[in-house]
Coordinates of N, CA and C in Angstrom, one line a residue:
M1 N 3.6 -23.7 4.7 CA 2.9 -22.5 4.7 C 3.3 -21.7 5.9
S2 N 3.4 -20.4 5.7 CA 3.8 -19.5 6.8 C 2.5 -19.0 7.5
D3 N 2.7 -18.1 8.5 CA 1.7 -17.5 9.2 C 1.7 -16.0 8.9
F4 N 2.3 -15.6 7.8 CA 2.5 -14.2 7.5 C 1.2 -13.5 7.3
A5 N 0.9 -12.4 8.1 CA -0.3 -11.6 7.9 C 0.2 -10.2 8.3
H6 N 0.2 -9.3 7.3 CA 0.6 -7.9 7.6 C -0.7 -7.1 8.0
R7 N -0.6 -6.3 9.0 CA -1.7 -5.5 9.4 C -1.4 -4.0 9.3
H8 N -2.2 -3.3 8.6 CA -2.0 -1.8 8.4 C -3.3 -1.1 8.9
A9 N -3.1 -0.3 9.9 CA -4.2 0.5 10.6 C -4.3 1.8 9.8
L10 N -5.6 2.2 9.7 CA -5.9 3.5 9.1 C -7.2 4.1 9.7
R11 N -7.4 5.3 9.4 CA -8.6 6.0 9.9 C -9.3 6.5 8.6
V12 N -10.7 6.4 8.6 CA -11.5 6.8 7.5 C -11.6 8.4 7.6
Y13 N -11.2 9.0 6.5 CA -11.3 10.5 6.5 C -12.5 10.9 5.6
Y14 N -12.8 12.2 5.7 CA -13.9 12.7 5.0 C -13.7 12.5 3.4
E15 N -12.5 12.6 3.0 CA -12.2 12.4 1.5 C -12.5 11.0 1.1
D16 N -12.6 10.0 2.0 CA -12.9 8.6 1.7 C -14.3 8.3 1.5
T17 N -15.2 9.3 1.9 CA -16.6 9.0 2.0 C -17.5 9.7 1.0
D18 N -18.7 9.2 0.8 CA -19.7 9.8 0.0 C -20.4 10.9 0.8
A19 N -21.5 11.5 0.2 CA -22.2 12.5 0.9 C -22.9 12.0 2.2
G20 N -23.1 10.7 2.3 CA -23.8 10.1 3.5 C -22.8 9.7 4.6
G21 N -21.5 9.9 4.4 CA -20.5 9.5 5.4 C -20.1 8.1 5.3
I22 N -20.5 7.4 4.2 CA -20.2 6.0 4.0 C -18.9 5.9 3.1
V23 N -18.0 5.0 3.4 CA -16.8 4.9 2.6 C -17.2 4.6 1.2
Y24 N -16.7 5.4 0.2 CA -17.0 5.2 -1.2 C -16.3 3.9 -1.6
H25 N -16.9 3.1 -2.5 CA -16.4 1.8 -2.8 C -15.0 1.8 -3.3
A26 N -14.6 2.7 -4.1 CA -13.2 2.8 -4.7 C -12.2 3.1 -3.7
A27 N -12.6 3.7 -2.5 CA -11.6 4.0 -1.5 C -10.9 2.8 -0.9
Y28 N -11.6 1.6 -1.0 CA -11.0 0.4 -0.5 C -9.9 0.0 -1.3
L29 N -9.9 0.3 -2.6 CA -8.7 0.0 -3.4 C -7.5 0.8 -3.0
R30 N -7.7 2.1 -2.6 CA -6.6 2.9 -2.1 C -6.1 2.4 -0.8
F31 N -7.0 2.0 0.1 CA -6.6 1.4 1.4 C -5.8 0.2 1.1
A32 N -6.2 -0.7 0.2 CA -5.5 -1.9 -0.1 C -4.1 -1.6 -0.7
E33 N -4.0 -0.6 -1.5 CA -2.7 -0.3 -2.1 C -1.7 0.2 -1.0
R34 N -2.2 1.0 -0.1 CA -1.3 1.5 1.0 C -0.9 0.3 1.8
A35 N -1.8 -0.6 2.1 CA -1.5 -1.8 2.9 C -0.5 -2.7 2.2
R36 N -0.6 -2.9 0.9 CA 0.3 -3.7 0.2 C 1.7 -3.1 0.2
T37 N 1.8 -1.8 0.0 CA 3.0 -1.1 -0.1 C 3.7 -1.2 1.3
E38 N 3.0 -1.0 2.4 CA 3.6 -1.1 3.7 C 4.0 -2.6 4.0
A39 N 3.2 -3.5 3.6 CA 3.6 -5.0 3.8 C 4.9 -5.3 3.1
L40 N 5.1 -4.8 1.9 CA 6.4 -5.0 1.2 C 7.5 -4.3 1.9
R41 N 7.3 -3.1 2.3 CA 8.3 -2.3 3.0 C 8.7 -3.0 4.3
D42 N 7.7 -3.5 5.0 CA 8.0 -4.2 6.3 C 8.8 -5.5 6.2
I43 N 8.7 -6.1 5.0 CA 9.6 -7.3 4.8 C 10.9 -7.0 4.1
G44 N 11.2 -5.7 4.0 CA 12.4 -5.3 3.4 C 12.4 -5.3 1.9
L45 N 11.2 -5.1 1.2 CA 11.1 -5.1 -0.2 C 10.3 -3.9 -0.7
P46 N 10.9 -2.7 -0.5 CA 10.1 -1.5 -0.9 C 10.1 -1.4 -2.4
H47 N 9.0 -0.8 -2.9 CA 8.9 -0.6 -4.4 C 10.1 0.1 -5.0
S48 N 10.6 1.1 -4.3 CA 11.7 1.9 -4.9 C 12.9 1.0 -5.1
R49 N 13.1 0.1 -4.2 CA 14.3 -0.8 -4.4 C 14.1 -1.7 -5.6
M50 N 12.9 -2.2 -5.8 CA 12.7 -3.0 -7.0 C 12.9 -2.3 -8.3
Q51 N 12.5 -1.0 -8.3 CA 12.8 -0.2 -9.5 C 14.3 0.1 -9.7
E52 N 14.9 0.5 -8.6 CA 16.3 0.9 -8.7 C 17.2 -0.2 -9.0
E53 N 17.0 -1.4 -8.3 CA 18.0 -2.5 -8.5 C 17.6 -3.5 -9.6
H54 N 16.3 -3.5 -10.0 CA 15.9 -4.6 -10.9 C 15.2 -4.0 -12.1
G55 N 14.9 -2.7 -12.2 CA 14.3 -2.1 -13.3 C 12.9 -2.6 -13.6
C56 N 12.2 -2.9 -12.6 CA 10.8 -3.4 -12.8 C 9.9 -2.9 -11.6
F57 N 8.6 -3.1 -11.8 CA 7.7 -2.7 -10.7 C 6.4 -3.5 -10.8
L58 N 5.6 -3.4 -9.8 CA 4.4 -4.2 -9.7 C 3.2 -3.4 -10.2
V59 N 2.3 -4.0 -10.9 CA 1.0 -3.4 -11.4 C -0.1 -4.3 -11.0
V60 N -1.3 -3.7 -10.8 CA -2.5 -4.5 -10.5 C -3.0 -5.0 -11.8
K61 N -3.1 -6.4 -11.9 CA -3.6 -7.0 -13.1 C -5.1 -7.3 -12.9
R62 N -5.5 -7.6 -11.7 CA -6.9 -7.9 -11.4 C -7.2 -7.6 -10.0
A63 N -8.4 -7.1 -9.7 CA -8.8 -6.9 -8.3 C -10.3 -7.2 -8.2
A64 N -10.6 -8.1 -7.3 CA -12.0 -8.5 -7.1 C -12.4 -8.1 -5.6
L65 N -13.4 -7.4 -5.4 CA -13.8 -6.9 -4.1 C -15.2 -7.5 -3.8
E66 N -15.4 -7.9 -2.6 CA -16.7 -8.3 -2.1 C -17.0 -7.5 -0.8
Y67 N -18.0 -6.7 -0.9 CA -18.4 -5.8 0.2 C -19.3 -6.5 1.1
E68 N -19.1 -6.5 2.4 CA -19.9 -7.1 3.4 C -20.7 -6.1 4.3
R69 N -20.0 -5.1 4.7 CA -20.5 -4.1 5.6 C -19.9 -2.8 5.3
P70 N -20.6 -1.7 5.5 CA -20.0 -0.4 5.2 C -19.1 0.2 6.3
A71 N -18.1 0.9 5.9 CA -17.3 1.6 6.9 C -17.8 3.1 6.8
R72 N -17.6 3.8 7.9 CA -18.1 5.2 8.0 C -17.0 6.1 8.4
L73 N -17.3 7.4 8.2 CA -16.4 8.5 8.6 C -15.9 8.3 10.0
D74 N -14.6 8.4 10.2 CA -13.9 8.3 11.4 C -13.7 6.9 12.0
D75 N -14.2 5.9 11.2 CA -13.9 4.5 11.7 C -12.4 4.3 11.7
S76 N -12.0 3.4 12.6 CA -10.6 2.9 12.6 C -10.6 1.5 12.0
L77 N -9.9 1.3 10.9 CA -9.8 0.1 10.2 C -8.5 -0.6 10.2
V78 N -8.4 -1.8 10.0 CA -7.2 -2.6 9.8 C -7.3 -3.3 8.5
I79 N -6.3 -3.2 7.7 CA -6.3 -3.9 6.4 C -5.2 -5.0 6.6
I80 N -5.7 -6.3 6.5 CA -4.8 -7.4 6.6 C -4.5 -7.9 5.2
T81 N -3.2 -8.1 5.0 CA -2.7 -8.6 3.7 C -1.9 -9.9 3.9
R82 N -2.3 -10.9 3.1 CA -1.6 -12.2 3.1 C -1.3 -12.6 1.7
I83 N -0.2 -13.3 1.5 CA 0.3 -13.7 0.2 C -0.3 -15.1 0.0
R84 N -1.0 -15.3 -1.1 CA -1.5 -16.7 -1.5 C -0.6 -17.4 -2.5
R85 N 0.0 -16.6 -3.4 CA 0.8 -17.2 -4.4 C 1.9 -16.2 -4.9
A86 N 3.1 -16.7 -5.1 CA 4.2 -15.9 -5.7 C 4.8 -16.8 -6.8
A87 N 4.6 -16.4 -8.0 CA 5.2 -17.1 -9.1 C 5.4 -16.1 -10.2
A88 N 4.9 -16.3 -11.4 CA 5.0 -15.3 -12.5 C 4.2 -14.1 -12.1
S89 N 3.2 -14.2 -11.2 CA 2.5 -13.1 -10.7 C 2.3 -13.3 -9.2
L90 N 1.8 -12.3 -8.6 CA 1.6 -12.3 -7.1 C 0.1 -12.3 -6.8
L91 N -0.4 -13.2 -6.0 CA -1.8 -13.2 -5.6 C -1.9 -13.0 -4.2
L92 N -2.7 -11.9 -3.8 CA -2.8 -11.5 -2.4 C -4.3 -11.6 -2.0
D93 N -4.5 -11.9 -0.7 CA -5.8 -11.7 -0.1 C -5.7 -10.6 0.9
Q94 N -6.6 -9.6 0.7 CA -6.6 -8.5 1.7 C -8.0 -8.3 2.2
Q95 N -8.1 -8.0 3.4 CA -9.4 -7.8 4.1 C -9.4 -6.5 4.9
A96 N -10.5 -5.8 4.9 CA -10.7 -4.6 5.8 C -11.5 -5.0 6.9
W97 N -11.1 -4.7 8.1 CA -11.8 -5.0 9.4 C -12.0 -3.8 10.2
R98 N -13.1 -3.7 10.9 CA -13.4 -2.7 11.9 C -13.6 -3.5 13.2
G99 N -12.6 -3.5 14.0 CA -12.7 -4.4 15.2 C -12.8 -5.9 14.8
E100 N -13.8 -6.6 15.2 CA -14.0 -8.0 14.9 C -14.9 -8.2 13.7
E101 N -15.3 -7.1 13.0 CA -16.2 -7.1 11.9 C -15.5 -7.0 10.6
R102 N -15.6 -8.0 9.7 CA -15.0 -7.9 8.4 C -15.9 -7.1 7.5
L103 N -15.3 -6.1 6.8 CA -16.1 -5.2 6.0 C -16.0 -5.6 4.5
V104 N -14.8 -5.9 4.1 CA -14.5 -6.1 2.6 C -13.4 -7.2 2.5
R105 N -13.6 -8.1 1.5 CA -12.6 -9.0 1.1 C -12.1 -8.6 -0.3
I106 N -10.8 -8.6 -0.5 CA -10.2 -8.1 -1.8 C -9.2 -9.2 -2.2
E107 N -9.3 -9.7 -3.4 CA -8.3 -10.5 -4.0 C -7.6 -9.7 -5.1
V108 N -6.3 -9.6 -5.0 CA -5.6 -8.8 -5.9 C -4.5 -9.7 -6.6
K109 N -4.4 -9.6 -7.9 CA -3.3 -10.2 -8.7 C -2.4 -9.1 -9.2
L110 N -1.2 -9.2 -8.9 CA -0.2 -8.3 -9.3 C 0.8 -8.9 -10.3
A111 N 1.2 -8.1 -11.3 CA 2.1 -8.6 -12.3 C 3.4 -7.7 -12.2
C112 N 4.5 -8.3 -12.5 CA 5.8 -7.6 -12.5 C 6.0 -7.1 -13.9
V113 N 6.4 -5.9 -14.1 CA 6.5 -5.3 -15.4 C 7.9 -4.6 -15.5
D114 N 8.5 -4.8 -16.6 CA 9.8 -4.2 -16.9 C 9.6 -2.7 -17.1
Q115 N 10.5 -1.9 -16.4 CA 10.3 -0.5 -16.4 C 10.5 0.1 -17.8
A116 N 11.4 -0.4 -18.6 CA 11.8 0.1 -19.9 C 10.7 -0.2 -21.0
T117 N 10.3 -1.5 -21.0 CA 9.5 -2.0 -22.0 C 8.0 -2.1 -21.7
L118 N 7.7 -2.1 -20.4 CA 6.4 -2.3 -19.8 C 5.8 -3.7 -20.2
S119 N 6.7 -4.6 -20.5 CA 6.3 -6.0 -20.7 C 6.4 -6.8 -19.4
A120 N 5.5 -7.8 -19.3 CA 5.5 -8.6 -18.1 C 6.9 -9.4 -18.0
R121 N 7.3 -9.6 -16.8 CA 8.5 -10.3 -16.6 C 8.4 -11.0 -15.2
R122 N 9.3 -11.9 -15.0 CA 9.4 -12.7 -13.8 C 9.8 -11.8 -12.6
L123 N 9.2 -12.0 -11.4 CA 9.7 -11.3 -10.2 C 11.1 -11.6 -10.0
P124 N 11.9 -10.6 -9.7 CA 13.4 -10.9 -9.5 C 13.6 -11.4 -8.1
E125 N 14.8 -12.1 -7.9 CA 15.2 -12.4 -6.6 C 15.9 -11.2 -6.0
P126 N 15.9 -11.0 -4.7 CA 15.4 -11.8 -3.7 C 13.9 -11.7 -3.4
W127 N 13.2 -11.0 -4.3 CA 11.8 -10.8 -4.1 C 11.0 -12.1 -4.1
L128 N 11.2 -12.8 -5.1 CA 10.4 -14.1 -5.3 C 10.6 -15.0 -4.1
G129 N 11.8 -15.2 -3.7 CA 12.1 -16.1 -2.6 C 11.5 -15.6 -1.3
A130 N 11.6 -14.3 -1.0 CA 11.1 -13.7 0.2 C 9.6 -13.7 0.2
L131 N 8.9 -13.5 -0.9 CA 7.5 -13.6 -1.0 C 7.0 -15.0 -0.8
R132 N 7.6 -16.0 -1.5 CA 7.3 -17.4 -1.4 C 7.4 -17.9 0.1
A133 N 8.4 -17.4 0.8 CA 8.6 -17.8 2.2 C 7.4 -17.3 3.1
R134 N 6.6 -16.4 2.6 CA 5.6 -15.8 3.4 C 4.2 -16.2 2.9
I135 N 4.1 -17.2 2.0 CA 2.8 -17.6 1.5 C 2.0 -18.1 2.7
S136 N 0.7 -17.7 2.8 CA -0.2 -18.1 3.8 C -1.3 -19.0 3.3
D137 N -1.7 -19.9 4.1 CA -2.9 -20.7 3.8 C -4.1 -20.0 4.3
C138 N -4.8 -19.3 3.4 CA -6.0 -18.5 3.7 C -7.2 -19.0 2.9
S139 N -7.2 -20.4 2.7 CA -8.2 -20.9 1.9 C -9.6 -21.1 2.6
A140 N -9.5 -21.2 3.9 CA -10.7 -21.3 4.7 C -11.4 -20.0 4.8
E141 N -12.8 -20.0 4.8 CA -13.6 -18.8 4.9 C -13.2 -18.2 6.2
G142 N -13.0 -16.9 6.2 CA -12.6 -16.1 7.4 C -11.2 -16.3 7.8
G143 N -10.4 -16.9 6.9 CA -9.0 -17.2 7.2 C -8.1 -16.1 7.4
L144 N -8.6 -14.9 7.2 CA -7.8 -13.7 7.4 C -8.2 -12.9 8.7
A145 N -9.0 -13.5 9.6 CA -9.4 -12.8 10.8 C -8.3 -12.2 11.5
P146 N -8.5 -11.0 12.1 CA -7.4 -10.3 12.8 C -6.9 -11.0 14.0

């Protein structure tokens, strides 16, 4: 198991909040998407390269969120992304943190889809190998702490 943990910092903007200044629940999905995209880019696997070279892309198959504390307008957050499994699909653990306070846990399952047929397919190399090399052991509660 590796120690791979990607950190993506962001600020909560007005567009992310409800009328009370609390981050709207669906905004965390956008935050997680940005963090996943940047994690892949940082390990040399941008989405555009997967499409151009392999004719496929990743789609969210399942997302499960557990909200612990609210984020508010102007908060500075860090989204931590770790890879749990890379096989026929990709399983990620993502968490949103404000300082030392965990706000949300997100488990995301991604599937690889053929660009032409939109059918599920295996992750291409070198993607699969690179992702497997970064699998993290985050089975322990709080295993994604910053």
